């Protein structure tokens, strides 16, 4: 029988490396909860319609979705992103506005696996519903920015664009479509066929013919209506006021259809350019209505956890404490003391571990070293009889001292400095 392995495009994260993922989520929660965002949990799978409505013309929905019929005959999809689920939950529960949420979890896309591009990948994100105030766009962008700093990822470029709204986008779309129709022969094969469906997709097409062609296309930021133009100016002022540098990126449309007005992307400059998008987002004022809810403006972002961690690594940022225990109980008097002392230490809030199977003192000391514990509590037959234990500093060395077993918790606390 061949060895079982994880599926292509997925990976395992084992301790101690997993401490980086833990630190990521904890730091994110700290940053966004300080700005009034509350955790939302939604299902990892949804009725496929939740995602169909948000991106019929995108690769994420057309080609990459993990969808299937379940045993009850429902057409289900593993979520390729979280925003649509949060919008669905908003429509279903109608919380009071403004509604500010954050999430963390896995997404699934059937992509060609490569470094920084996986079939299961994790994202954290925030979504804020209920106002089109440009200051909220600034708040959202700034929180992502602040989070990267808090994580120690400093080489980040912020790219910013405005995609207009239901007022000015249709006219721009026509303008762009006409421009591209006249040059259809110069498009990549895919866009020759799909041009009419969504001409905006051409703007961020990675293929050479399209990239050449878009150098001179009409741009949405030059054709914004007055409201969108004022909104965009206010966003830019806000970022300037907060000292957040950005690059104008008039070709930035992002991979999902629902964005309006502000769109942005964070690029990890320490990463290879093919997969250096570490996060992105924008305003999606039309999404809730498009999904059958009341007209509700909203803005948010999603940051790629796995890829941001690659950026952190490339920048040499050290993330996460090494998981480990404070105390390791070495017991060669039968194991009862190890059982009882680890329980007592743990309930006193001291991290404690032990060996099992009555191993030799030598094997247990080896395990104690490997555990990273600061102290070994040593119980030999003589100590056990006298009601004592030995305590030894494994990191600073020195002699083992003998203390009463009943005083272990206090002694360890004292020595740990708490
Ligand atoms: P999106 O949901 O497409 O806007 O992506 C937001 C962020 O998620 C990107 O900037 C990436 O960091 C990350 N991301 C998207 N797709 C993948 C993937 N297949 N593998 C790893 N990270 C991804």
XYZ file of N, CA, C and O and ligand atoms in Angstrom, residues 60 80-81 107 109 111 116-123 254-256 258-259 265-266 276-281 302-308, ligand 1:
159
model
N -12.004 32.478 -9.872
C -12.221 31.899 -8.543
C -13.530 31.112 -8.522
O -13.607 30.007 -7.981
N -14.407 29.727 -1.273
C -13.157 30.183 -1.879
C -12.705 31.507 -1.274
O -11.586 31.956 -1.505
N -13.574 32.135 -0.499
C -13.269 33.404 0.172
C -14.344 33.603 1.227
O -15.339 32.871 1.249
N -9.657 28.820 3.275
C -10.400 28.928 2.014
C -9.863 27.870 1.062
O -8.740 27.391 1.241
N -9.366 26.808 -3.087
C -9.435 27.141 -4.520
C -8.633 26.093 -5.278
O -7.489 25.808 -4.905
N -6.443 25.661 -7.562
C -5.466 26.360 -8.385
C -4.291 25.444 -8.656
O -4.167 24.378 -8.054
N 3.639 29.624 -2.429
C 2.775 30.771 -2.141
C 1.386 30.672 -2.737
O 0.576 31.583 -2.614
N 1.078 29.559 -3.422
C -0.273 29.391 -3.994
C -0.733 27.970 -3.678
O -0.145 27.006 -4.159
N -1.742 27.859 -2.869
C -2.168 26.560 -2.364
C -3.642 26.331 -2.669
O -4.356 27.255 -3.032
N -4.084 25.084 -2.486
C -5.508 24.784 -2.688
C -6.304 24.973 -1.406
O -7.487 25.253 -1.460
N -5.670 24.783 -0.279
C -6.255 25.257 0.976
C -5.298 26.297 1.530
O -4.109 26.014 1.687
N -5.795 27.493 1.765
C -4.948 28.536 2.343
C -5.775 29.293 3.371
O -7.005 29.280 3.335
N -5.081 29.907 4.296
C -5.784 30.591 5.379
C -5.799 32.100 5.144
O -4.840 32.654 4.578
N -6.887 32.712 5.551
C -6.966 34.171 5.493
C -7.466 34.683 6.829
O -8.232 34.017 7.512
N -8.507 43.614 -9.036
C -8.650 42.491 -8.108
C -9.512 41.377 -8.699
O -10.250 41.568 -9.647
N -9.375 40.193 -8.091
C -9.917 38.995 -8.716
C -11.398 38.726 -8.542
O -11.916 37.757 -9.056
N -12.095 39.561 -7.796
C -13.507 39.284 -7.544
C -14.338 40.447 -8.083
O -13.878 41.575 -8.131
N -17.051 42.041 -7.088
C -17.986 42.880 -6.339
C -17.454 44.247 -5.910
O -18.178 45.023 -5.310
N -16.193 44.545 -6.207
C -15.650 45.801 -5.683
C -16.230 47.041 -6.352
O -16.507 47.054 -7.544
N -4.378 46.774 -2.535
C -3.654 45.525 -2.379
C -2.364 45.819 -1.607
O -1.755 46.871 -1.792
N -1.989 44.885 -0.738
C -0.706 44.979 -0.055
C 0.242 44.003 -0.742
O -0.083 42.825 -0.890
N 3.383 37.743 -4.872
C 3.737 38.670 -3.789
C 2.542 39.462 -3.244
O 2.720 40.356 -2.447
N 1.327 39.098 -3.684
C 0.139 39.733 -3.103
C -0.099 39.125 -1.735
O -0.410 37.941 -1.619
N 0.072 39.902 -0.667
C -0.104 39.314 0.661
C -1.468 39.682 1.259
O -1.852 39.170 2.292
N -2.209 40.546 0.576
C -3.540 40.873 1.080
C -4.181 41.918 0.194
O -3.507 42.560 -0.608
N -5.479 42.056 0.319
C -6.134 43.073 -0.489
C -7.596 43.175 -0.119
O -8.135 42.342 0.615
N -8.206 44.215 -0.630
C -9.622 44.379 -0.320
C -10.174 45.609 -0.978
O -9.621 46.109 -1.956
N -8.967 41.025 3.008
C -8.548 39.676 3.400
C -7.038 39.612 3.236
O -6.495 40.064 2.224
N -6.376 39.067 4.243
C -4.927 38.929 4.168
C -4.577 37.445 4.126
O -5.147 36.644 4.866
N -3.676 37.079 3.258
C -3.267 35.682 3.137
C -2.272 35.331 4.241
O -1.181 35.892 4.304
N -2.672 34.425 5.118
C -1.839 34.086 6.272
C -0.547 33.398 5.811
O 0.563 33.824 6.159
N -0.703 32.351 5.007
C 0.452 31.528 4.646
C 1.473 32.351 3.860
O 2.676 32.251 4.063
N 0.944 33.186 2.961
C 1.852 33.966 2.120
C 2.494 35.108 2.908
O 3.665 35.427 2.701
N 1.744 35.716 3.840
C 2.336 36.763 4.679
C 3.444 36.165 5.550
O 4.465 36.812 5.802
P -8.261 37.354 -2.564
O -9.255 36.668 -1.677
O -8.089 36.676 -3.878
O -8.480 38.813 -2.632
O -6.829 37.152 -1.874
C -6.427 37.812 -0.700
C -5.092 37.259 -0.287
O -5.205 35.859 0.002
C -4.016 37.309 -1.362
O -3.360 38.555 -1.330
C -3.088 36.184 -0.973
O -2.199 36.606 0.019
C -4.030 35.175 -0.368
N -4.336 34.105 -1.351
C -5.274 34.102 -2.320
N -5.263 32.925 -2.989
C -4.293 32.175 -2.420
C -3.791 30.846 -2.649
N -4.298 30.045 -3.581
N -2.783 30.403 -1.861
C -2.258 31.189 -0.888
N -2.696 32.432 -0.620
C -3.697 32.922 -1.376
